[in-house]
Amino acid sequence: MAQPVELDRLRVVLVSPRNPLNIGAAARAMSNFGFLRLRVVNPYDVAFREARSAMGAASLLASAEGCNSVTEAIADCSLVVGSTSIQHRELLHPIRRLDEGAMLIRQQLTTAPVALLFGSEKFGLSNEDLSHCHWLINIPTRDEHVSMNLGQAVAVALYELARENKTIDAPELPEMATAGDVERVTLSLLEALNISGYSTPATMAANEEKIRRLVCHMNLSSRDAELWQGMLRQILWKLRAPQNGPLDGPENP
């Protein structure tokens, strides 16, 4: 089993779950394998209340964090991984098999928090949800029945993360930017694109998904995110106040 400190760095994020049995099953699987940080985004309120009264993982559900958005749920994480059954969707992210993805997640958990996202029972993760992800995992199933029950999918994914796998020692990596850092860079870039006229009201929503996905795929370190944010602040200052001289702007990073 992984070390407890590593387990504590994983945030299991359920996005818009509707069935109390599935929420309870996911929580019990988390408790089984030692992952105790559950975050629930916009749950169906009745289902969440019923799940919290269920036996088996009551303390874990009682401490679950309710979040209003995926952005809020992943803000402290340096790696965000979504789960998908693929089916007939056109996906624009790298997709890894669960065994391969689990190894990479375990490596990241040694140094920083990771968010593992599961979508609603009916629709899965939306394109907007996926735009926050660095890459996706897929649990291999037979073609005739590719979609798994939410609770089962959480259990299978967490088992793969928890079981002992010998991995090759990786070189020390720089501290990665959190999802909150990445989101601030994304919002600054979107604002610059809007002010410059690149985005129009008709293209704004589509551009937001594309830009967020683009920034996520850059895999910014904490230092690089700070540098990008400093450059974008300067660009935004010039766009907002073009009459100011070159020496009157905010201090360069």
Coordinates of N, CA and C in Angstrom, one line a residue:
M1 N 0.8 -1.2 0.0 CA 0.0 0.0 0.0 C 0.9 1.3 0.0
A2 N 0.4 2.3 -0.6 CA 1.1 3.6 -0.6 C 1.2 4.1 0.9
Q3 N 2.1 5.1 1.1 CA 2.3 5.7 2.4 C 1.1 6.6 2.7
P4 N 0.7 6.7 4.0 CA -0.5 7.5 4.3 C -0.5 8.9 3.9
V5 N 0.7 9.5 3.9 CA 0.8 10.9 3.5 C 0.5 11.1 2.0
E6 N 0.8 10.1 1.2 CA 0.5 10.1 -0.2 C -1.0 9.9 -0.4
L7 N -1.6 9.0 0.3 CA -3.0 8.8 0.2 C -3.8 10.1 0.5
D8 N -3.3 10.8 1.5 CA -4.0 12.0 1.9 C -3.9 13.1 0.9
R9 N -3.0 13.0 -0.1 CA -2.9 14.0 -1.1 C -3.9 13.8 -2.3
L10 N -4.5 12.7 -2.3 CA -5.5 12.5 -3.4 C -6.9 13.1 -3.0
R11 N -7.4 13.9 -3.9 CA -8.8 14.4 -3.8 C -9.7 13.7 -4.8
V12 N -10.6 12.9 -4.3 CA -11.6 12.2 -5.2 C -12.7 13.2 -5.3
V13 N -13.0 13.6 -6.6 CA -14.0 14.6 -6.9 C -15.2 14.0 -7.7
L14 N -16.4 14.0 -7.1 CA -17.6 13.5 -7.8 C -18.3 14.7 -8.3
V15 N -18.5 14.8 -9.6 CA -19.2 16.0 -10.2 C -20.6 15.7 -10.5
S16 N -21.5 16.4 -9.8 CA -23.0 16.3 -10.0 C -23.5 14.9 -9.8
P17 N -23.1 14.1 -8.8 CA -23.7 12.8 -8.6 C -25.2 12.9 -8.2
R18 N -26.0 11.9 -8.6 CA -27.4 12.0 -8.3 C -28.0 10.8 -7.5
N19 N -27.2 9.7 -7.4 CA -27.7 8.5 -6.7 C -27.1 8.3 -5.4
P20 N -27.8 8.3 -4.3 CA -27.2 8.2 -3.0 C -26.4 6.9 -2.8
L21 N -26.9 5.8 -3.5 CA -26.2 4.5 -3.4 C -24.8 4.6 -4.0
N22 N -24.7 5.3 -5.1 CA -23.4 5.5 -5.8 C -22.5 6.3 -5.0
I23 N -23.0 7.4 -4.4 CA -22.2 8.3 -3.5 C -21.7 7.4 -2.3
G24 N -22.6 6.7 -1.7 CA -22.2 5.8 -0.6 C -21.2 4.8 -1.0
A25 N -21.4 4.2 -2.2 CA -20.4 3.1 -2.6 C -19.0 3.7 -2.9
A26 N -19.0 4.9 -3.5 CA -17.7 5.6 -3.7 C -17.0 5.9 -2.4
A27 N -17.8 6.4 -1.4 CA -17.2 6.7 -0.1 C -16.7 5.5 0.5
R28 N -17.4 4.4 0.5 CA -17.0 3.1 1.1 C -15.7 2.6 0.4
A29 N -15.6 2.7 -0.9 CA -14.4 2.3 -1.6 C -13.2 3.2 -1.2
M30 N -13.4 4.5 -1.0 CA -12.4 5.3 -0.5 C -11.9 4.9 0.8
S31 N -12.8 4.6 1.7 CA -12.5 4.2 3.1 C -11.7 2.8 3.0
N32 N -12.2 1.9 2.2 CA -11.5 0.6 2.0 C -10.0 0.8 1.7
F33 N -9.7 1.7 0.8 CA -8.3 1.8 0.3 C -7.5 2.9 1.0
G34 N -8.1 3.7 1.9 CA -7.4 4.7 2.7 C -7.3 6.0 2.1
F35 N -8.2 6.3 1.1 CA -8.3 7.7 0.6 C -9.5 8.4 1.2
L36 N -9.2 9.5 2.0 CA -10.2 10.1 2.8 C -10.6 11.5 2.4
R37 N -10.1 12.0 1.3 CA -10.5 13.4 0.9 C -11.5 13.4 -0.2
L38 N -12.7 13.5 0.1 CA -13.8 13.5 -0.9 C -14.3 14.9 -1.1
R39 N -14.5 15.3 -2.3 CA -15.1 16.6 -2.7 C -16.2 16.3 -3.7
V40 N -17.3 16.9 -3.4 CA -18.5 16.7 -4.2 C -19.0 18.0 -4.8
V41 N -19.1 18.1 -6.1 CA -19.4 19.3 -6.9 C -20.9 19.3 -7.3
N42 N -21.7 20.2 -6.8 CA -23.1 20.4 -7.2 C -23.8 19.0 -7.1
P43 N -23.9 18.4 -6.0 CA -24.6 17.1 -5.9 C -26.1 17.3 -5.9
Y44 N -26.8 16.3 -6.4 CA -28.3 16.4 -6.2 C -28.5 16.3 -4.7
D45 N -29.1 17.4 -4.2 CA -29.1 17.6 -2.7 C -29.7 16.5 -1.9
V46 N -30.9 16.0 -2.4 CA -31.5 14.9 -1.7 C -30.6 13.6 -1.6
A47 N -30.0 13.3 -2.8 CA -29.1 12.2 -2.8 C -27.9 12.3 -1.9
F48 N -27.4 13.5 -1.8 CA -26.2 13.7 -0.9 C -26.6 13.6 0.6
R49 N -27.8 14.1 0.9 CA -28.3 13.9 2.3 C -28.5 12.5 2.6
E50 N -29.1 11.7 1.7 CA -29.4 10.3 2.0 C -28.1 9.5 2.1
A51 N -27.1 9.9 1.2 CA -25.8 9.2 1.3 C -25.1 9.4 2.6
R52 N -25.2 10.6 3.1 CA -24.6 10.9 4.4 C -25.2 10.2 5.6
S53 N -26.4 9.7 5.4 CA -27.0 9.0 6.5 C -26.8 7.5 6.4
A54 N -26.1 7.0 5.3 CA -25.9 5.6 5.1 C -24.8 5.1 6.0
M55 N -24.8 3.8 6.2 CA -23.8 3.1 7.0 C -22.6 2.8 6.1
G56 N -21.5 2.6 6.8 CA -20.3 2.1 6.0 C -19.2 3.1 5.9
A57 N -19.5 4.4 5.6 CA -18.4 5.4 5.5 C -19.0 6.7 6.0
A58 N -19.7 6.7 7.1 CA -20.4 7.9 7.6 C -19.4 9.0 7.9
S59 N -18.3 8.7 8.6 CA -17.4 9.7 9.0 C -16.8 10.4 7.7
L60 N -16.4 9.6 6.7 CA -15.9 10.1 5.5 C -16.9 11.1 4.8
L61 N -18.1 10.6 4.7 CA -19.1 11.5 4.1 C -19.4 12.7 4.9
A62 N -19.3 12.6 6.2 CA -19.6 13.8 7.1 C -18.5 14.8 6.8
S63 N -17.3 14.4 6.5 CA -16.2 15.4 6.3 C -16.1 15.8 4.9
A64 N -16.9 15.2 4.0 CA -16.8 15.5 2.5 C -17.0 17.0 2.3
E65 N -16.2 17.6 1.4 CA -16.3 19.0 1.1 C -17.3 19.2 -0.1
G66 N -18.3 20.0 0.1 CA -19.2 20.4 -1.0 C -18.6 21.6 -1.7
C67 N -18.6 21.6 -3.0 CA -18.0 22.6 -3.8 C -19.0 23.1 -4.9
N68 N -18.9 24.4 -5.2 CA -19.9 24.9 -6.2 C -19.4 24.8 -7.6
S69 N -18.2 24.4 -7.8 CA -17.6 24.3 -9.2 C -16.4 23.4 -9.2
V70 N -16.1 22.8 -10.3 CA -14.9 22.0 -10.5 C -13.6 22.9 -10.2
T71 N -13.7 24.2 -10.6 CA -12.6 25.1 -10.3 C -12.3 25.1 -8.8
E72 N -13.3 25.2 -8.0 CA -13.1 25.3 -6.6 C -12.6 24.0 -6.0
A73 N -13.1 22.8 -6.6 CA -12.7 21.5 -6.1 C -11.3 21.2 -6.3
I74 N -10.7 21.7 -7.4 CA -9.3 21.3 -7.8 C -8.3 22.4 -7.5
A75 N -8.6 23.5 -6.8 CA -7.8 24.7 -6.8 C -6.4 24.4 -6.1
D76 N -6.3 23.4 -5.2 CA -5.0 23.2 -4.6 C -4.2 22.0 -5.2
C77 N -4.7 21.5 -6.4 CA -4.1 20.3 -7.0 C -3.1 20.7 -8.1
S78 N -2.0 20.0 -8.2 CA -1.1 20.2 -9.3 C -1.3 19.4 -10.5
L79 N -2.1 18.3 -10.3 CA -2.4 17.4 -11.4 C -3.9 17.1 -11.3
V80 N -4.6 17.2 -12.4 CA -6.1 17.0 -12.5 C -6.3 15.9 -13.5
V81 N -6.9 14.8 -13.1 CA -7.1 13.6 -14.0 C -8.6 13.3 -14.1
G82 N -9.1 13.2 -15.3 CA -10.5 12.9 -15.4 C -10.7 11.4 -15.8
S83 N -11.8 10.8 -15.5 CA -12.1 9.5 -15.9 C -13.2 9.5 -17.0
T84 N -13.1 8.6 -17.9 CA -14.0 8.5 -19.1 C -14.2 7.1 -19.6
S85 N -15.4 6.8 -20.1 CA -15.6 5.5 -20.8 C -15.4 5.7 -22.3
I86 N -15.0 6.9 -22.7 CA -14.8 7.2 -24.1 C -16.0 7.2 -25.0
Q87 N -16.6 6.0 -25.2 CA -17.8 5.8 -26.0 C -17.6 6.5 -27.4
H88 N -18.6 7.4 -27.7 CA -18.6 8.0 -29.0 C -18.1 9.5 -29.0
R89 N -17.5 9.9 -27.9 CA -17.1 11.3 -27.7 C -15.8 11.6 -28.4
E90 N -15.7 12.8 -28.9 CA -14.4 13.3 -29.5 C -13.7 14.0 -28.4
L91 N -12.6 13.3 -27.9 CA -11.9 13.8 -26.8 C -10.6 14.4 -27.2
L92 N -10.2 15.5 -26.6 CA -9.0 16.3 -27.0 C -7.9 16.2 -26.0
H93 N -8.0 15.2 -25.2 CA -6.9 15.0 -24.1 C -6.2 13.7 -24.4
P94 N -5.0 13.6 -23.9 CA -4.3 12.3 -23.9 C -5.1 11.3 -23.0
I95 N -5.3 10.1 -23.4 CA -6.0 9.1 -22.7 C -5.1 8.0 -22.3
R96 N -5.0 7.6 -21.0 CA -4.1 6.5 -20.6 C -5.0 5.4 -19.9
R97 N -4.5 4.2 -20.1 CA -5.1 3.1 -19.4 C -4.9 3.3 -17.9
L98 N -5.8 2.7 -17.2 CA -5.8 2.9 -15.7 C -4.5 2.5 -15.1
D99 N -3.9 1.4 -15.5 CA -2.6 0.9 -14.9 C -1.5 1.9 -15.2
E100 N -1.4 2.4 -16.4 CA -0.4 3.4 -16.7 C -0.6 4.7 -16.0
G101 N -1.9 5.2 -16.0 CA -2.2 6.5 -15.3 C -2.0 6.4 -13.8
A102 N -2.3 5.2 -13.2 CA -2.1 5.1 -11.8 C -0.7 5.3 -11.4
M103 N 0.2 4.7 -12.2 CA 1.6 4.9 -11.9 C 2.0 6.4 -11.9
L104 N 1.6 7.1 -12.9 CA 1.9 8.5 -12.9 C 1.3 9.3 -11.8
I105 N 0.0 9.0 -11.4 CA -0.6 9.6 -10.3 C 0.2 9.4 -9.0
R106 N 0.6 8.1 -8.8 CA 1.3 7.8 -7.6 C 2.6 8.6 -7.5
Q107 N 3.3 8.7 -8.6 CA 4.5 9.5 -8.6 C 4.2 11.0 -8.2
Q108 N 3.1 11.5 -8.7 CA 2.8 12.9 -8.4 C 2.4 13.1 -7.0
L109 N 1.7 12.0 -6.4 CA 1.3 12.1 -5.0 C 2.4 12.2 -4.0
T110 N 3.6 11.8 -4.4 CA 4.8 11.9 -3.5 C 5.1 13.3 -3.2
T111 N 4.7 14.3 -4.0 CA 5.1 15.6 -3.8 C 4.0 16.7 -3.8
A112 N 2.8 16.3 -4.3 CA 1.8 17.4 -4.5 C 0.4 16.7 -4.5
P113 N -0.7 17.5 -4.2 CA -2.0 17.0 -4.3 C -2.5 16.7 -5.8
V114 N -3.3 15.7 -5.9 CA -3.8 15.3 -7.2 C -5.4 15.2 -7.1
A115 N -6.1 15.7 -8.1 CA -7.5 15.5 -8.2 C -7.9 14.4 -9.2
L116 N -8.8 13.5 -8.8 CA -9.3 12.5 -9.7 C -10.8 12.7 -9.8
L117 N -11.2 13.0 -11.0 CA -12.6 13.5 -11.3 C -13.4 12.3 -11.9
F118 N -14.6 12.2 -11.3 CA -15.6 11.3 -11.8 C -16.9 12.0 -12.1
G119 N -17.5 11.8 -13.3 CA -18.7 12.6 -13.7 C -20.0 11.9 -13.2
S120 N -21.1 12.6 -13.5 CA -22.4 12.1 -13.1 C -22.7 10.8 -13.7
E121 N -23.7 10.1 -13.1 CA -24.1 8.7 -13.6 C -24.7 8.8 -15.0
K122 N -25.4 9.9 -15.3 CA -26.1 10.0 -16.5 C -25.2 10.5 -17.7
F123 N -24.4 11.5 -17.4 CA -23.7 12.3 -18.5 C -22.2 12.2 -18.4
G124 N -21.7 11.7 -17.3 CA -20.2 11.7 -17.2 C -19.7 13.1 -17.0
L125 N -18.4 13.3 -17.4 CA -17.8 14.7 -17.3 C -18.2 15.5 -18.5
S126 N -18.6 16.7 -18.4 CA -18.9 17.6 -19.5 C -17.6 18.1 -20.1
N127 N -17.7 18.6 -21.3 CA -16.6 19.2 -22.0 C -15.9 20.3 -21.1
E128 N -16.8 21.1 -20.4 CA -16.2 22.1 -19.5 C -15.5 21.5 -18.4
D129 N -16.0 20.4 -17.8 CA -15.3 19.7 -16.7 C -13.9 19.2 -17.2
L130 N -14.0 18.6 -18.4 CA -12.7 18.0 -19.0 C -11.7 19.1 -19.3
S131 N -12.1 20.3 -19.6 CA -11.2 21.4 -19.9 C -10.2 21.7 -18.7
H132 N -10.6 21.2 -17.5 CA -9.7 21.4 -16.4 C -8.7 20.3 -16.2
C133 N -8.8 19.2 -17.0 CA -8.0 18.1 -16.8 C -6.7 18.1 -17.6
H134 N -5.6 17.6 -17.0 CA -4.4 17.5 -17.8 C -4.4 16.3 -18.7
W135 N -5.0 15.2 -18.3 CA -5.2 14.0 -19.1 C -6.3 13.1 -18.5
L136 N -6.6 12.0 -19.2 CA -7.8 11.2 -18.8 C -7.3 9.8 -18.6
I137 N -8.1 9.1 -17.7 CA -7.8 7.6 -17.6 C -9.1 6.9 -18.1
N138 N -8.8 5.7 -18.5 CA -9.9 4.8 -19.0 C -9.8 3.4 -18.4
I139 N -10.8 2.9 -17.8 CA -10.8 1.5 -17.3 C -11.2 0.6 -18.5
P140 N -10.4 -0.3 -18.9 CA -10.7 -1.1 -20.1 C -11.9 -2.1 -19.7
T141 N -12.9 -2.0 -20.6 CA -14.0 -2.9 -20.4 C -14.4 -3.5 -21.8
R142 N -15.3 -4.4 -21.9 CA -15.6 -5.0 -23.2 C -16.5 -4.0 -24.0
D143 N -16.4 -4.1 -25.3 CA -17.0 -3.2 -26.1 C -18.6 -3.2 -26.0
E144 N -19.1 -4.3 -25.6 CA -20.6 -4.4 -25.5 C -21.1 -3.7 -24.3
H145 N -20.3 -3.3 -23.3 CA -20.7 -2.7 -22.1 C -19.6 -1.9 -21.5
V146 N -19.4 -0.7 -22.1 CA -18.2 0.1 -21.8 C -18.3 1.0 -20.6
S147 N -19.6 1.3 -20.2 CA -19.8 2.3 -19.1 C -19.9 1.5 -17.8
M148 N -19.2 2.0 -16.8 CA -19.3 1.3 -15.4 C -20.1 2.2 -14.5
N149 N -20.7 1.5 -13.5 CA -21.4 2.2 -12.4 C -20.4 3.1 -11.7
L150 N -20.9 4.3 -11.2 CA -20.0 5.2 -10.6 C -19.2 4.7 -9.4
G151 N -19.9 4.0 -8.5 CA -19.3 3.4 -7.3 C -18.2 2.4 -7.7
Q152 N -18.5 1.6 -8.7 CA -17.6 0.6 -9.2 C -16.4 1.2 -9.8
A153 N -16.6 2.2 -10.6 CA -15.4 2.9 -11.3 C -14.5 3.5 -10.2
V154 N -15.1 4.1 -9.2 CA -14.2 4.7 -8.1 C -13.4 3.6 -7.4
A155 N -14.1 2.5 -7.1 CA -13.4 1.4 -6.5 C -12.3 0.8 -7.3
V156 N -12.5 0.5 -8.6 CA -11.5 0.0 -9.4 C -10.3 0.9 -9.5
A157 N -10.6 2.2 -9.7 CA -9.5 3.2 -9.9 C -8.7 3.3 -8.6
L158 N -9.3 3.3 -7.4 CA -8.6 3.5 -6.2 C -7.8 2.2 -5.8
Y159 N -8.4 1.0 -6.2 CA -7.6 -0.2 -6.0 C -6.3 -0.1 -6.7
E160 N -6.4 0.3 -8.0 CA -5.1 0.3 -8.8 C -4.1 1.3 -8.2
L161 N -4.7 2.4 -7.7 CA -3.8 3.4 -7.0 C -3.1 2.9 -5.8
A162 N -3.9 2.1 -5.0 CA -3.4 1.7 -3.7 C -2.5 0.5 -3.7
R163 N -2.7 -0.4 -4.7 CA -1.9 -1.6 -4.7 C -0.4 -1.3 -4.9
E164 N 0.4 -2.2 -4.4 CA 1.9 -2.0 -4.5 C 2.3 -2.3 -5.9
N165 N 2.9 -1.3 -6.5 CA 3.6 -1.4 -7.8 C 5.0 -0.9 -7.7
K166 N 5.9 -1.6 -8.2 CA 7.3 -1.2 -8.2 C 7.5 -0.2 -9.4
T167 N 7.9 1.0 -9.1 CA 8.1 2.0 -10.2 C 9.5 2.4 -10.2
I168 N 9.9 2.9 -11.4 CA 11.3 3.4 -11.6 C 11.4 4.7 -10.9
D169 N 12.5 4.9 -10.2 CA 12.8 6.2 -9.6 C 12.8 7.3 -10.6
A170 N 12.0 8.3 -10.4 CA 12.0 9.4 -11.4 C 12.9 10.6 -10.9
P171 N 13.5 11.3 -11.8 CA 14.3 12.5 -11.3 C 13.4 13.5 -10.6
E172 N 14.0 14.2 -9.7 CA 13.3 15.2 -8.9 C 12.7 16.3 -9.8
L173 N 11.4 16.5 -9.7 CA 10.7 17.4 -10.5 C 10.5 18.8 -9.8
P174 N 10.4 19.8 -10.6 CA 10.1 21.1 -10.0 C 8.7 21.1 -9.4
E175 N 8.5 22.0 -8.5 CA 7.2 22.2 -7.9 C 6.2 22.6 -8.9
M176 N 5.1 21.9 -9.1 CA 4.1 22.1 -10.1 C 3.1 23.2 -9.7
A177 N 2.6 24.0 -10.6 CA 1.6 24.9 -10.3 C 0.3 24.2 -9.9
T178 N -0.4 24.8 -8.9 CA -1.7 24.2 -8.5 C -2.7 24.6 -9.6
A179 N -3.9 23.9 -9.5 CA -5.0 24.2 -10.4 C -5.4 25.7 -10.2
G180 N -5.3 26.2 -9.0 CA -5.7 27.6 -8.7 C -4.8 28.5 -9.4
D181 N -3.4 28.2 -9.4 CA -2.5 29.0 -10.2 C -2.8 29.0 -11.7
V182 N -3.1 27.8 -12.2 CA -3.3 27.6 -13.6 C -4.6 28.4 -14.0
E183 N -5.6 28.4 -13.1 CA -6.9 29.1 -13.4 C -6.7 30.6 -13.5
R184 N -5.8 31.1 -12.6 CA -5.5 32.5 -12.6 C -4.8 32.9 -13.9
V185 N -3.9 32.1 -14.4 CA -3.3 32.4 -15.6 C -4.3 32.3 -16.8
T186 N -5.2 31.3 -16.7 CA -6.2 31.2 -17.7 C -7.1 32.4 -17.8
L187 N -7.6 32.8 -16.6 CA -8.5 34.0 -16.6 C -7.9 35.2 -17.1
S188 N -6.6 35.4 -16.8 CA -5.9 36.6 -17.2 C -5.7 36.6 -18.8
L189 N -5.4 35.4 -19.3 CA -5.2 35.2 -20.7 C -6.6 35.5 -21.4
L190 N -7.7 34.9 -20.9 CA -9.0 35.1 -21.5 C -9.4 36.6 -21.5
E191 N -9.0 37.3 -20.4 CA -9.3 38.7 -20.3 C -8.6 39.5 -21.4
A192 N -7.3 39.1 -21.6 CA -6.5 39.8 -22.6 C -7.1 39.5 -24.0
L193 N -7.5 38.3 -24.2 CA -8.1 38.0 -25.5 C -9.4 38.7 -25.8
N194 N -10.2 38.9 -24.7 CA -11.5 39.6 -24.8 C -11.2 41.1 -25.1
I195 N -10.3 41.7 -24.4 CA -10.0 43.1 -24.6 C -9.4 43.4 -25.9
S196 N -8.6 42.5 -26.4 CA -7.9 42.7 -27.7 C -8.9 42.4 -28.9
G197 N -10.0 41.8 -28.6 CA -11.0 41.6 -29.7 C -10.8 40.2 -30.3
Y198 N -9.9 39.4 -29.8 CA -9.8 38.0 -30.3 C -11.0 37.2 -30.1
S199 N -11.6 37.4 -28.8 CA -12.8 36.7 -28.5 C -14.0 37.6 -28.7
T200 N -15.1 37.1 -29.3 CA -16.3 37.9 -29.4 C -17.4 37.2 -28.5
P201 N -18.5 37.9 -28.3 CA -19.6 37.2 -27.5 C -20.0 35.9 -28.1
A202 N -19.9 35.7 -29.4 CA -20.3 34.4 -30.0 C -19.3 33.3 -29.8
T203 N -18.0 33.7 -29.6 CA -17.0 32.7 -29.5 C -16.4 32.5 -28.1
M204 N -16.9 33.4 -27.2 CA -16.3 33.4 -25.9 C -16.4 32.1 -25.1
A205 N -17.5 31.4 -25.1 CA -17.7 30.2 -24.4 C -16.8 29.1 -24.9
A206 N -16.7 29.0 -26.2 CA -15.9 27.9 -26.9 C -14.4 28.2 -26.6
N207 N -14.0 29.5 -26.7 CA -12.6 29.9 -26.5 C -12.2 29.6 -25.1
E208 N -13.1 29.8 -24.1 CA -12.8 29.5 -22.7 C -12.4 28.1 -22.5
E209 N -13.1 27.1 -23.1 CA -12.8 25.7 -22.9 C -11.4 25.5 -23.6
K210 N -11.2 26.0 -24.8 CA -10.0 25.7 -25.6 C -8.8 26.3 -24.9
I211 N -8.9 27.5 -24.4 CA -7.8 28.2 -23.7 C -7.4 27.5 -22.4
R212 N -8.5 27.1 -21.6 CA -8.2 26.4 -20.3 C -7.5 25.1 -20.6
R213 N -7.9 24.4 -21.6 CA -7.3 23.1 -22.0 C -5.9 23.3 -22.4
L214 N -5.6 24.4 -23.2 CA -4.3 24.7 -23.7 C -3.4 25.0 -22.5
V215 N -3.8 25.8 -21.6 CA -3.0 26.2 -20.4 C -2.7 24.9 -19.6
C216 N -3.7 24.1 -19.4 CA -3.5 22.9 -18.6 C -2.4 22.0 -19.2
H217 N -2.5 21.9 -20.5 CA -1.5 21.0 -21.2 C -0.1 21.5 -21.2
M218 N 0.1 22.8 -20.8 CA 1.4 23.3 -20.7 C 2.2 22.8 -19.5
N219 N 1.4 22.2 -18.5 CA 2.1 21.6 -17.3 C 3.0 22.5 -16.7
L220 N 2.5 23.7 -16.3 CA 3.3 24.8 -15.8 C 3.9 24.4 -14.4
S221 N 5.1 24.8 -14.2 CA 5.7 24.7 -12.8 C 5.1 25.9 -12.0
S222 N 5.3 25.9 -10.7 CA 4.8 27.0 -9.9 C 5.5 28.3 -10.3
R223 N 6.8 28.2 -10.6 CA 7.6 29.4 -11.0 C 7.2 29.9 -12.4
D224 N 6.9 29.0 -13.3 CA 6.5 29.4 -14.7 C 5.1 30.1 -14.6
A225 N 4.2 29.5 -13.8 CA 2.9 30.1 -13.6 C 3.0 31.6 -13.1
E226 N 3.9 31.8 -12.2 CA 4.1 33.1 -11.6 C 4.7 34.0 -12.7
L227 N 5.6 33.5 -13.6 CA 6.1 34.3 -14.6 C 5.1 34.7 -15.7
W228 N 4.3 33.7 -16.1 CA 3.2 33.9 -17.0 C 2.2 35.0 -16.4
Q229 N 1.9 34.8 -15.2 CA 0.9 35.8 -14.6 C 1.5 37.2 -14.6
G230 N 2.8 37.3 -14.3 CA 3.4 38.6 -14.3 C 3.4 39.2 -15.7
M231 N 3.7 38.4 -16.7 CA 3.7 38.9 -18.1 C 2.3 39.4 -18.5
L232 N 1.3 38.5 -18.1 CA -0.1 38.9 -18.5 C -0.6 40.1 -17.8
R233 N -0.2 40.3 -16.5 CA -0.6 41.5 -15.8 C -0.1 42.7 -16.6
Q234 N 1.2 42.7 -17.1 CA 1.7 43.8 -17.8 C 1.0 44.0 -19.1
I235 N 0.7 42.9 -19.8 CA -0.1 43.1 -21.1 C -1.5 43.7 -20.8
L236 N -2.1 43.2 -19.8 CA -3.5 43.7 -19.4 C -3.4 45.2 -19.1
W237 N -2.4 45.6 -18.4 CA -2.2 47.0 -18.0 C -2.1 47.9 -19.2
K238 N -1.3 47.4 -20.2 CA -1.1 48.1 -21.4 C -2.4 48.2 -22.3
L239 N -3.1 47.1 -22.3 CA -4.4 47.0 -23.0 C -5.4 48.0 -22.4
R240 N -5.4 48.0 -21.1 CA -6.4 48.9 -20.4 C -6.1 50.3 -20.5
A241 N -4.8 50.6 -20.5 CA -4.4 52.0 -20.4 C -3.3 52.3 -21.5
P242 N -3.6 52.2 -22.7 CA -2.5 52.4 -23.8 C -1.9 53.7 -23.8
Q243 N -2.5 54.7 -23.1 CA -1.9 56.0 -23.1 C -0.7 56.1 -22.2
N244 N -0.5 55.2 -21.2 CA 0.6 55.2 -20.3 C 1.9 54.9 -21.0
G245 N 2.9 55.6 -20.5 CA 4.3 55.3 -21.0 C 4.8 54.0 -20.6
P246 N 5.9 53.5 -21.3 CA 6.4 52.2 -21.0 C 7.0 52.0 -19.6
L247 N 7.3 53.1 -18.9 CA 7.9 53.0 -17.6 C 6.9 53.2 -16.5
D248 N 5.6 53.4 -16.8 CA 4.6 53.7 -15.8 C 3.8 52.5 -15.3
G249 N 4.1 51.3 -15.9 CA 3.3 50.1 -15.6 C 3.7 49.5 -14.3
P250 N 3.1 48.4 -14.0 CA 3.4 47.6 -12.8 C 4.8 47.1 -12.9
E251 N 5.4 46.8 -11.7 CA 6.8 46.3 -11.7 C 6.8 44.9 -12.4
N252 N 7.9 44.7 -13.2 CA 8.0 43.4 -13.9 C 8.3 42.3 -12.9
P253 N 7.9 41.1 -13.2 CA 8.2 40.0 -12.3 C 9.7 39.7 -12.3

